[in-house]
Coordinates of C-alpha atoms and ligand atoms in Angstrom, one line a residue:
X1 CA 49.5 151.5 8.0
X2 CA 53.8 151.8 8.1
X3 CA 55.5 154.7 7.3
X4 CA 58.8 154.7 6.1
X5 CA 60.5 157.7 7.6
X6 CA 63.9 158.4 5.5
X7 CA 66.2 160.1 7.3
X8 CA 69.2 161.9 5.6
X9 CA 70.7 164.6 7.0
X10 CA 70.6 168.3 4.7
X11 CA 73.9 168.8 3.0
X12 CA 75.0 172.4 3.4
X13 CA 77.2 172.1 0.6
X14 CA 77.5 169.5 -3.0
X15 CA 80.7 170.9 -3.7
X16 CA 80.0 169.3 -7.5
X17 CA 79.7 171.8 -10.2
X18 CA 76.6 172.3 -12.6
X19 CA 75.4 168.2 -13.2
X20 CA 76.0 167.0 -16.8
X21 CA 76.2 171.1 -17.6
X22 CA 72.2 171.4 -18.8
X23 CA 70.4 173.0 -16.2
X24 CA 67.0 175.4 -16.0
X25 CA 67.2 179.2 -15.9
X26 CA 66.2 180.8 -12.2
X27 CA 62.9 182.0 -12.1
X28 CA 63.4 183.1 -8.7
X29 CA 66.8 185.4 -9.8
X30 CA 65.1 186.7 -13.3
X31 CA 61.0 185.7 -14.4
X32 CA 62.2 186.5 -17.9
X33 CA 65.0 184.3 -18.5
X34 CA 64.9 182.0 -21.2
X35 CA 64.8 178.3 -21.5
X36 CA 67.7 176.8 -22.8
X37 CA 68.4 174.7 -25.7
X38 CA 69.5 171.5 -24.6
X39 CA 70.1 170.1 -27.7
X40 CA 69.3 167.0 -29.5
X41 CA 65.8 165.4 -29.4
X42 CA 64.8 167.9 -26.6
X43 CA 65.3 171.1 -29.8
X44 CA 64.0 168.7 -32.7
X45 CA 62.1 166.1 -31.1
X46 CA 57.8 165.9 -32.0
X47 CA 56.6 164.4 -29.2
X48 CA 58.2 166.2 -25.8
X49 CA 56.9 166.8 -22.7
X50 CA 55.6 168.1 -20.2
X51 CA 52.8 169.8 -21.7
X52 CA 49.2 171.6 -20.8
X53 CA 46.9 168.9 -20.3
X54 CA 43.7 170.7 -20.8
X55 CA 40.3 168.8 -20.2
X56 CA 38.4 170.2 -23.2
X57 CA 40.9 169.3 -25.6
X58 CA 41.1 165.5 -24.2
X59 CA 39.5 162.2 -25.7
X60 CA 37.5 160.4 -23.1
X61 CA 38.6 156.8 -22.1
X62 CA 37.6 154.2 -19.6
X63 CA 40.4 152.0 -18.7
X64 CA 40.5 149.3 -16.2
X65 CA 42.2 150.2 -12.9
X66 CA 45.6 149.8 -12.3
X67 CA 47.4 147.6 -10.7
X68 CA 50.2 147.7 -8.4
X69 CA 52.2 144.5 -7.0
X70 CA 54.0 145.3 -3.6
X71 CA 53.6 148.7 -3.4
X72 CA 52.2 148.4 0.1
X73 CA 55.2 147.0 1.2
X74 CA 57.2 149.3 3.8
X75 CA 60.8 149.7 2.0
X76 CA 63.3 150.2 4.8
X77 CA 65.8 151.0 3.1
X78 CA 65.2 154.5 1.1
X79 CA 67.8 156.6 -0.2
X80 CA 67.5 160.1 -1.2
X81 CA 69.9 161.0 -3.1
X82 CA 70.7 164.5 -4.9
X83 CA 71.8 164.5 -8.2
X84 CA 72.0 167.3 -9.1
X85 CA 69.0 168.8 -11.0
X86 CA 66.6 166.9 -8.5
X87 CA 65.9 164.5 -5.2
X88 CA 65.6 161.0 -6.2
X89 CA 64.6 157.6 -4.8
X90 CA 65.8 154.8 -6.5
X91 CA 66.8 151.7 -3.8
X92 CA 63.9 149.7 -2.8
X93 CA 63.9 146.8 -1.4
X94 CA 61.4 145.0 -3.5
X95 CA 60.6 144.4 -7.4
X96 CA 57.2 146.8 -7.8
X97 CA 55.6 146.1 -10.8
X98 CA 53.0 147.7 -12.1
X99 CA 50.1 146.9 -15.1
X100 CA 46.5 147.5 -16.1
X101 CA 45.5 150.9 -16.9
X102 CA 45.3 150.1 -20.6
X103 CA 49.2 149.2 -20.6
X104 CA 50.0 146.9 -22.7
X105 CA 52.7 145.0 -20.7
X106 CA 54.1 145.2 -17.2
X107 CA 56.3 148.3 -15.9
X108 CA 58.7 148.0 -13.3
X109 CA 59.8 151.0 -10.5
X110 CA 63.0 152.2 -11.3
X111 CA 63.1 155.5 -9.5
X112 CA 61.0 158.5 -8.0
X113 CA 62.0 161.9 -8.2
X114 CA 60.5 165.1 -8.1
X115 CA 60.2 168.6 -9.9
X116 CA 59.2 171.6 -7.9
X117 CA 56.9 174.4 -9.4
X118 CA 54.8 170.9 -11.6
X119 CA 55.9 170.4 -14.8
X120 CA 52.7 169.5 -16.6
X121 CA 50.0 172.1 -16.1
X122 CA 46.3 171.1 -15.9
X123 CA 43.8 173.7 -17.2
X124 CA 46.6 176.2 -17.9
X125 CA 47.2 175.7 -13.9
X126 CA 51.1 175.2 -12.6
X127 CA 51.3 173.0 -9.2
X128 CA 53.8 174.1 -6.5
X129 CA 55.7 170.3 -7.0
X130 CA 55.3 167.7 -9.7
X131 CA 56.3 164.3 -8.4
X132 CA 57.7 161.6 -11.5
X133 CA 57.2 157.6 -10.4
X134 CA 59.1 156.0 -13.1
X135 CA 58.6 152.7 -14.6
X136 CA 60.7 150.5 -17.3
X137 CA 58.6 148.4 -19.4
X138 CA 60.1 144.6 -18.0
X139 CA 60.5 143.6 -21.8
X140 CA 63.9 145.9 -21.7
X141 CA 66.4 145.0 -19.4
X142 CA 67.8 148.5 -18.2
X143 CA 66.4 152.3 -18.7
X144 CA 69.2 153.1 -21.8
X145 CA 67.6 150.3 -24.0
X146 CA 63.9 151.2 -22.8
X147 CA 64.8 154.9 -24.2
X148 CA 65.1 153.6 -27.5
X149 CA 60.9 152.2 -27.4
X150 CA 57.8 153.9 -27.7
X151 CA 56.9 151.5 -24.8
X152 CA 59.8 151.9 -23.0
X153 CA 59.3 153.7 -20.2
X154 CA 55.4 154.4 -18.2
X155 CA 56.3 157.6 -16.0
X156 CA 53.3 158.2 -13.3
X157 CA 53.0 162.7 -12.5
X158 CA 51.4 163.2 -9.2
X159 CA 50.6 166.9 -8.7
X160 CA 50.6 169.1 -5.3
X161 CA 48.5 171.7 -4.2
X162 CA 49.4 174.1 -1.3
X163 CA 47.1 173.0 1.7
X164 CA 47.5 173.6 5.4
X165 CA 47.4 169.7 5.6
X166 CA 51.6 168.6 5.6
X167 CA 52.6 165.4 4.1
X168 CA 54.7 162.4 5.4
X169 CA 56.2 160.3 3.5
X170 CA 57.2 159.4 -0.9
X171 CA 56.7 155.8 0.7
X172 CA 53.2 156.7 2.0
X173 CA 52.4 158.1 -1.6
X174 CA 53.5 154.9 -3.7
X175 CA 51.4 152.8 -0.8
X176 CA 48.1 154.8 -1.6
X177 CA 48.1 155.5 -5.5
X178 CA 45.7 152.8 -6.5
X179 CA 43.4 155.1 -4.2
X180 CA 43.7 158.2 -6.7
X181 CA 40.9 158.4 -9.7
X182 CA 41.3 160.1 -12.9
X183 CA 43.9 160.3 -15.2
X184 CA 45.5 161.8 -18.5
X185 CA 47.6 159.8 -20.5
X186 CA 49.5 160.3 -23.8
X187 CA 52.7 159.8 -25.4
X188 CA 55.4 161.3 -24.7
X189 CA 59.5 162.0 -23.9
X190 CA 61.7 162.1 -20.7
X191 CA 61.8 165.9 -19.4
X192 CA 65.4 166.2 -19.2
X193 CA 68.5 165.3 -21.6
X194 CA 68.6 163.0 -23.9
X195 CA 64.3 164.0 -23.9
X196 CA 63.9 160.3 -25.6
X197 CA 60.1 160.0 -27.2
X198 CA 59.7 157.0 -25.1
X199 CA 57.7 157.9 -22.5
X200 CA 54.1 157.0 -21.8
X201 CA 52.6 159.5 -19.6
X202 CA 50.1 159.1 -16.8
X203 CA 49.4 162.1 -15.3
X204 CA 46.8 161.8 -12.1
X205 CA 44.2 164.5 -12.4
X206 CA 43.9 164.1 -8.3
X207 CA 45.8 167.1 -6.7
X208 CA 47.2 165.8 -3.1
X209 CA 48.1 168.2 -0.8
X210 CA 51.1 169.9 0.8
X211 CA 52.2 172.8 3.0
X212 CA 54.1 176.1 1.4
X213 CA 56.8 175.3 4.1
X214 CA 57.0 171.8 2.6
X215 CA 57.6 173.3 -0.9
X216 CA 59.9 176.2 0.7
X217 CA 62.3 173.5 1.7
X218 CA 63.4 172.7 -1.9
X219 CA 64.3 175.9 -2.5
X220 CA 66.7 175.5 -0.4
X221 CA 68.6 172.4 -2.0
X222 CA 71.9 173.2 -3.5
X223 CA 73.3 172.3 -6.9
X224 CA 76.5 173.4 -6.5
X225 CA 78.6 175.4 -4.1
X226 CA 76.4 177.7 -2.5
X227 CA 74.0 177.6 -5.5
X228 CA 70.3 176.8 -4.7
X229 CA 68.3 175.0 -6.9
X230 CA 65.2 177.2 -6.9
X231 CA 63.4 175.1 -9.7
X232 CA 63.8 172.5 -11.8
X233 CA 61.0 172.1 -14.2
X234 CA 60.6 172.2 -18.4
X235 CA 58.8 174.7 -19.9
X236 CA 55.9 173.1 -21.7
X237 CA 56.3 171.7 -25.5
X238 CA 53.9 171.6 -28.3
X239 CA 51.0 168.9 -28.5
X240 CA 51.8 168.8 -32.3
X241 CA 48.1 166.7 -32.6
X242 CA 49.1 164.1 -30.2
X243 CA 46.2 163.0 -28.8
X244 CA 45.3 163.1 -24.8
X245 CA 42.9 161.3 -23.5
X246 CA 41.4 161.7 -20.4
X247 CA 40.6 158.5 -18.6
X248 CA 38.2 157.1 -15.5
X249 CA 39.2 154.1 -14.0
X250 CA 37.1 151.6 -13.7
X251 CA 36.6 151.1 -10.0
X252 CA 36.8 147.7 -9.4
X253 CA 38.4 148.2 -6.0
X254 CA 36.6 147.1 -2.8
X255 CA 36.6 150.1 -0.2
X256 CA 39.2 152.1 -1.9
X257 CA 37.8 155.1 -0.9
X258 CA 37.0 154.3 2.4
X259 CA 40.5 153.1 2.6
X260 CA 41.8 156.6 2.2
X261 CA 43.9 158.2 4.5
X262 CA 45.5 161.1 5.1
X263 CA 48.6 159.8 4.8
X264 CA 49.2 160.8 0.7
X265 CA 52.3 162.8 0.8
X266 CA 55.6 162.6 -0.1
X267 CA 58.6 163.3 2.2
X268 CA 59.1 166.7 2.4
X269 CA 60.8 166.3 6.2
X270 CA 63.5 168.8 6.2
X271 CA 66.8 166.9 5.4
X272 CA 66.1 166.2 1.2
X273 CA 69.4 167.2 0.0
X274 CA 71.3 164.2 -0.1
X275 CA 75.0 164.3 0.5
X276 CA 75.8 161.9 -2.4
X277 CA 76.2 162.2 -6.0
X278 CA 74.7 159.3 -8.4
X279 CA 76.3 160.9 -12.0
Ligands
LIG1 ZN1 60.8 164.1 -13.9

Protein backbone atom coordinates (compact mmCIF):
# COMPACT_ATOMS: atom_id res chain seq x y z
CA UNK A 1 0.00 0.00 0.00
CA UNK A 2 1.29 3.89 -1.06
CA UNK A 3 0.59 6.73 0.81
CA UNK A 4 0.42 9.93 -0.59
CA UNK A 5 1.77 12.28 1.97
CA UNK A 6 0.66 16.11 1.02
CA UNK A 7 2.78 18.41 2.30
CA UNK A 8 1.73 22.14 2.53
CA UNK A 9 3.01 24.20 4.83
CA UNK A 10 0.26 26.00 7.63
CA UNK A 11 -0.50 29.52 6.60
CA UNK A 12 -0.44 31.80 9.65
CA UNK A 13 -2.41 34.26 7.91
CA UNK A 14 -5.25 34.26 4.55
CA UNK A 15 -5.21 37.87 4.65
CA UNK A 16 -8.76 37.44 2.45
CA UNK A 17 -11.84 38.62 4.09
CA UNK A 18 -15.01 36.55 4.96
CA UNK A 19 -15.26 34.06 1.50
CA UNK A 20 -18.32 34.88 -0.71
CA UNK A 21 -19.75 36.76 2.73
CA UNK A 22 -22.06 33.51 4.01
CA UNK A 23 -20.35 31.99 6.63
CA UNK A 24 -21.53 29.77 10.02
CA UNK A 25 -21.95 31.33 13.46
CA UNK A 26 -19.07 30.28 16.18
CA UNK A 27 -20.11 27.74 18.35
CA UNK A 28 -16.95 27.91 20.10
CA UNK A 29 -17.37 32.12 20.77
CA UNK A 30 -21.29 31.76 21.62
CA UNK A 31 -23.37 27.96 21.75
CA UNK A 32 -26.45 30.00 21.27
CA UNK A 33 -25.90 31.82 18.17
CA UNK A 34 -28.07 31.47 15.44
CA UNK A 35 -27.80 30.00 11.97
CA UNK A 36 -27.92 32.32 9.33
CA UNK A 37 -30.17 32.73 6.46
CA UNK A 38 -28.32 32.30 3.47
CA UNK A 39 -30.78 32.99 1.20
CA UNK A 40 -32.24 31.44 -1.75
CA UNK A 41 -32.93 27.73 -2.09
CA UNK A 42 -30.97 27.11 1.23
CA UNK A 43 -34.39 29.47 3.17
CA UNK A 44 -37.09 27.98 0.63
CA UNK A 45 -35.68 24.95 -0.64
CA UNK A 46 -37.73 21.25 0.24
CA UNK A 47 -35.19 18.93 0.00
CA UNK A 48 -31.84 20.37 2.01
CA UNK A 49 -29.36 18.84 3.79
CA UNK A 50 -27.58 17.58 6.02
CA UNK A 51 -30.07 16.01 8.03
CA UNK A 52 -30.57 13.28 11.15
CA UNK A 53 -30.24 10.06 9.58
CA UNK A 54 -31.91 7.99 12.02
CA UNK A 55 -32.03 4.06 11.55
CA UNK A 56 -35.65 3.55 12.72
CA UNK A 57 -37.07 5.92 10.52
CA UNK A 58 -35.09 4.33 7.28
CA UNK A 59 -36.37 2.02 4.46
CA UNK A 60 -34.26 -1.07 4.12
CA UNK A 61 -32.42 -1.59 0.74
CA UNK A 62 -29.90 -4.04 -0.71
CA UNK A 63 -27.85 -2.55 -3.41
CA UNK A 64 -25.06 -3.96 -5.28
CA UNK A 65 -21.62 -2.77 -4.17
CA UNK A 66 -20.02 0.03 -5.40
CA UNK A 67 -17.55 0.48 -7.60
CA UNK A 68 -14.66 2.51 -7.86
CA UNK A 69 -12.17 2.87 -11.05
CA UNK A 70 -8.67 4.04 -10.04
CA UNK A 71 -9.13 5.01 -6.76
CA UNK A 72 -6.15 2.88 -5.69
CA UNK A 73 -4.02 4.85 -7.65
CA UNK A 74 -1.42 6.95 -5.55
CA UNK A 75 -2.15 10.72 -6.86
CA UNK A 76 1.19 12.52 -6.46
CA UNK A 77 0.16 15.53 -6.94
CA UNK A 78 -2.49 16.73 -4.08
CA UNK A 79 -3.29 20.05 -3.31
CA UNK A 80 -4.86 21.37 -0.33
CA UNK A 81 -6.14 24.20 -0.77
CA UNK A 82 -8.24 26.65 1.70
CA UNK A 83 -11.00 28.36 0.51
CA UNK A 84 -12.24 29.84 2.82
CA UNK A 85 -15.12 28.03 4.70
CA UNK A 86 -13.14 24.63 4.30
CA UNK A 87 -9.85 22.37 3.24
CA UNK A 88 -10.31 21.01 -0.12
CA UNK A 89 -8.76 18.58 -2.63
CA UNK A 90 -9.57 18.96 -5.97
CA UNK A 91 -6.25 18.08 -8.36
CA UNK A 92 -5.77 14.45 -9.06
CA UNK A 93 -4.00 13.12 -11.36
CA UNK A 94 -6.42 10.62 -12.65
CA UNK A 95 -10.17 10.45 -13.91
CA UNK A 96 -11.90 8.41 -10.73
CA UNK A 97 -15.14 7.30 -11.69
CA UNK A 98 -17.29 5.89 -9.67
CA UNK A 99 -20.91 3.60 -10.25
CA UNK A 100 -22.90 0.74 -8.77
CA UNK A 101 -24.56 1.27 -5.61
CA UNK A 102 -27.91 1.61 -7.14
CA UNK A 103 -26.69 4.79 -9.23
CA UNK A 104 -28.04 5.03 -12.18
CA UNK A 105 -25.08 6.38 -14.24
CA UNK A 106 -21.48 6.91 -13.65
CA UNK A 107 -20.09 9.80 -11.17
CA UNK A 108 -16.89 11.36 -11.59
CA UNK A 109 -14.45 12.90 -8.50
CA UNK A 110 -14.43 16.41 -8.64
CA UNK A 111 -13.21 17.41 -5.17
CA UNK A 112 -12.92 16.34 -1.36
CA UNK A 113 -13.38 18.58 1.32
CA UNK A 114 -14.25 18.34 4.74
CA UNK A 115 -16.54 19.81 7.59
CA UNK A 116 -15.47 19.65 11.18
CA UNK A 117 -17.98 18.94 14.06
CA UNK A 118 -20.09 16.12 11.02
CA UNK A 119 -22.76 17.65 9.38
CA UNK A 120 -25.25 14.76 9.10
CA UNK A 121 -25.91 13.20 12.56
CA UNK A 122 -26.64 9.43 12.84
CA UNK A 123 -28.95 8.46 15.69
CA UNK A 124 -29.20 12.07 16.84
CA UNK A 125 -25.22 11.62 17.20
CA UNK A 126 -22.86 14.65 15.90
CA UNK A 127 -19.18 13.32 14.64
CA UNK A 128 -16.07 15.37 15.54
CA UNK A 129 -15.46 15.76 11.34
CA UNK A 130 -17.63 14.97 8.38
CA UNK A 131 -15.55 14.34 5.30
CA UNK A 132 -17.73 15.21 1.64
CA UNK A 133 -16.09 13.05 -1.57
CA UNK A 134 -17.92 14.71 -4.32
CA UNK A 135 -18.94 13.31 -7.57
CA UNK A 136 -20.54 14.97 -10.93
CA UNK A 137 -22.76 12.73 -12.72
CA UNK A 138 -20.44 12.29 -16.32
CA UNK A 139 -23.65 13.06 -18.31
CA UNK A 140 -22.99 16.95 -17.33
CA UNK A 141 -20.01 18.41 -18.33
CA UNK A 142 -19.02 20.73 -15.33
CA UNK A 143 -20.46 21.05 -11.54
CA UNK A 144 -22.78 24.48 -12.49
CA UNK A 145 -24.81 22.51 -15.10
CA UNK A 146 -24.87 19.21 -12.76
CA UNK A 147 -26.52 21.76 -10.01
CA UNK A 148 -29.39 22.19 -12.10
CA UNK A 149 -30.26 17.85 -12.03
CA UNK A 150 -31.66 15.78 -9.53
CA UNK A 151 -28.79 13.43 -10.72
CA UNK A 152 -26.39 15.85 -10.87
CA UNK A 153 -24.15 15.47 -8.30
CA UNK A 154 -23.51 11.83 -5.95
CA UNK A 155 -21.67 13.34 -2.74
CA UNK A 156 -20.05 10.36 -0.47
CA UNK A 157 -20.14 11.61 3.87
CA UNK A 158 -17.57 9.71 5.72
CA UNK A 159 -17.92 10.22 9.50
CA UNK A 160 -15.10 10.32 12.29
CA UNK A 161 -15.04 9.23 15.68
CA UNK A 162 -12.42 10.34 18.28
CA UNK A 163 -10.06 7.27 18.78
CA UNK A 164 -6.56 7.06 20.17
CA UNK A 165 -5.76 5.48 16.67
CA UNK A 166 -4.37 8.75 14.32
CA UNK A 167 -5.02 8.83 10.65
CA UNK A 168 -2.67 9.26 7.62
CA UNK A 169 -3.71 10.21 4.70
CA UNK A 170 -7.45 11.70 2.47
CA UNK A 171 -5.48 9.58 -0.23
CA UNK A 172 -5.39 6.46 2.01
CA UNK A 173 -9.27 7.00 2.63
CA UNK A 174 -10.46 7.28 -1.13
CA UNK A 175 -7.93 4.01 -1.68
CA UNK A 176 -9.99 1.99 1.03
CA UNK A 177 -13.74 2.98 0.67
CA UNK A 178 -15.01 0.00 -1.24
CA UNK A 179 -13.85 -1.64 2.21
CA UNK A 180 -16.59 0.36 4.29
CA UNK A 181 -20.21 -1.53 4.58
CA UNK A 182 -23.42 0.16 5.23
CA UNK A 183 -24.94 3.07 3.95
CA UNK A 184 -27.79 5.80 3.99
CA UNK A 185 -28.78 7.32 0.96
CA UNK A 186 -31.45 9.89 -0.03
CA UNK A 187 -31.93 12.90 -1.93
CA UNK A 188 -30.80 15.77 -1.27
CA UNK A 189 -28.99 19.58 -1.76
CA UNK A 190 -25.35 20.92 -1.56
CA UNK A 191 -24.66 22.21 2.21
CA UNK A 192 -23.53 25.54 1.39
CA UNK A 193 -24.75 28.47 -1.05
CA UNK A 194 -26.51 28.17 -3.81
CA UNK A 195 -27.89 24.70 -1.46
CA UNK A 196 -29.06 23.29 -5.16
CA UNK A 197 -31.52 20.08 -4.58
CA UNK A 198 -29.23 18.13 -6.66
CA UNK A 199 -27.44 16.13 -4.54
CA UNK A 200 -27.71 12.37 -4.00
CA UNK A 201 -26.43 11.57 -0.67
CA UNK A 202 -24.46 8.51 0.48
CA UNK A 203 -23.68 8.75 3.78
CA UNK A 204 -21.37 5.63 5.15
CA UNK A 205 -22.88 4.36 8.38
CA UNK A 206 -18.96 3.03 9.18
CA UNK A 207 -17.40 5.60 11.70
CA UNK A 208 -13.42 5.62 10.93
CA UNK A 209 -11.34 6.86 13.42
CA UNK A 210 -9.31 9.86 14.44
CA UNK A 211 -7.32 11.51 17.26
CA UNK A 212 -8.84 14.77 19.26
CA UNK A 213 -5.43 16.35 18.38
CA UNK A 214 -6.21 15.52 14.74
CA UNK A 215 -9.55 17.35 14.97
CA UNK A 216 -7.93 20.18 17.28
CA UNK A 217 -5.78 21.10 14.33
CA UNK A 218 -8.80 22.53 12.32
CA UNK A 219 -9.56 24.74 14.76
CA UNK A 220 -6.85 26.27 14.26
CA UNK A 221 -7.37 27.20 10.29
CA UNK A 222 -7.90 30.77 9.66
CA UNK A 223 -10.57 32.33 7.48
CA UNK A 224 -9.51 35.60 7.58
CA UNK A 225 -6.91 37.78 9.27
CA UNK A 226 -6.48 36.33 12.53
CA UNK A 227 -9.94 34.73 12.40
CA UNK A 228 -10.10 30.97 13.14
CA UNK A 229 -12.50 28.94 11.58
CA UNK A 230 -13.70 26.97 14.57
CA UNK A 231 -16.52 25.14 12.53
CA UNK A 232 -17.98 24.88 9.51
CA UNK A 233 -21.02 22.76 9.46
CA UNK A 234 -25.05 23.33 8.62
CA UNK A 235 -27.39 22.89 11.06
CA UNK A 236 -29.64 20.07 10.05
CA UNK A 237 -32.89 20.69 7.70
CA UNK A 238 -36.23 19.06 7.66
CA UNK A 239 -36.82 15.53 6.13
CA UNK A 240 -40.13 16.96 4.78
CA UNK A 241 -41.18 12.86 4.02
CA UNK A 242 -38.25 12.27 1.94
CA UNK A 243 -37.56 8.95 2.23
CA UNK A 244 -34.05 7.42 3.63
CA UNK A 245 -33.18 4.27 3.03
CA UNK A 246 -30.72 2.39 4.68
CA UNK A 247 -28.74 0.07 2.49
CA UNK A 248 -26.30 -3.25 2.85
CA UNK A 249 -24.09 -3.80 0.11
CA UNK A 250 -24.05 -6.63 -1.38
CA UNK A 251 -20.56 -8.15 -0.75
CA UNK A 252 -19.45 -9.27 -3.78
CA UNK A 253 -15.84 -8.35 -2.96
CA UNK A 254 -13.14 -11.12 -2.58
CA UNK A 255 -11.18 -10.54 0.83
CA UNK A 256 -12.39 -7.01 1.38
CA UNK A 257 -12.28 -7.33 4.85
CA UNK A 258 -9.30 -9.08 5.22
CA UNK A 259 -7.93 -6.47 3.03
CA UNK A 260 -8.52 -3.86 5.69
CA UNK A 261 -5.94 -1.83 7.06
CA UNK A 262 -5.37 0.57 9.34
CA UNK A 263 -4.59 2.95 7.04
CA UNK A 264 -8.49 4.79 6.75
CA UNK A 265 -7.76 8.21 7.60
CA UNK A 266 -7.65 11.38 6.10
CA UNK A 267 -4.72 13.87 6.36
CA UNK A 268 -4.96 15.56 9.29
CA UNK A 269 -0.89 16.14 9.42
CA UNK A 270 -0.50 19.47 10.79
CA UNK A 271 0.05 21.92 7.79
CA UNK A 272 -3.99 21.90 6.36
CA UNK A 273 -4.36 25.51 5.84
CA UNK A 274 -3.42 26.13 2.43
CA UNK A 275 -1.86 29.32 1.54
CA UNK A 276 -3.93 29.77 -1.67
CA UNK A 277 -7.33 31.04 -2.43
CA UNK A 278 -9.56 29.06 -5.18
CA UNK A 279 -12.67 31.86 -5.17
ZN1 LIG B 1 -19.49 19.50 2.31
Amino acid sequence: MHFVTISILVCCSLGLSWANEWGYPDLDNNKDAPFPDWGGLCDSGKRQSPINLAAKWSLRGKFDALKFQKYRYVQKNLEMVNNGHSIQIDDFDDVLVMEGGGLAHEYELEQIHLHWWSEHTINSVRYPLEVHIVHRNKLYPNMTIATNFKDGIVVLGVLFHVSNTPNDGIASLIQELEELEGLHTYAGSLTTPSCAEAVIWIVFTETLPVTLEQVEQFKEIEYSNGKQLHNNFRNLQSINNRAVVLVELDDNRSGAAAGRTASLGLILILGLAAQKFVL
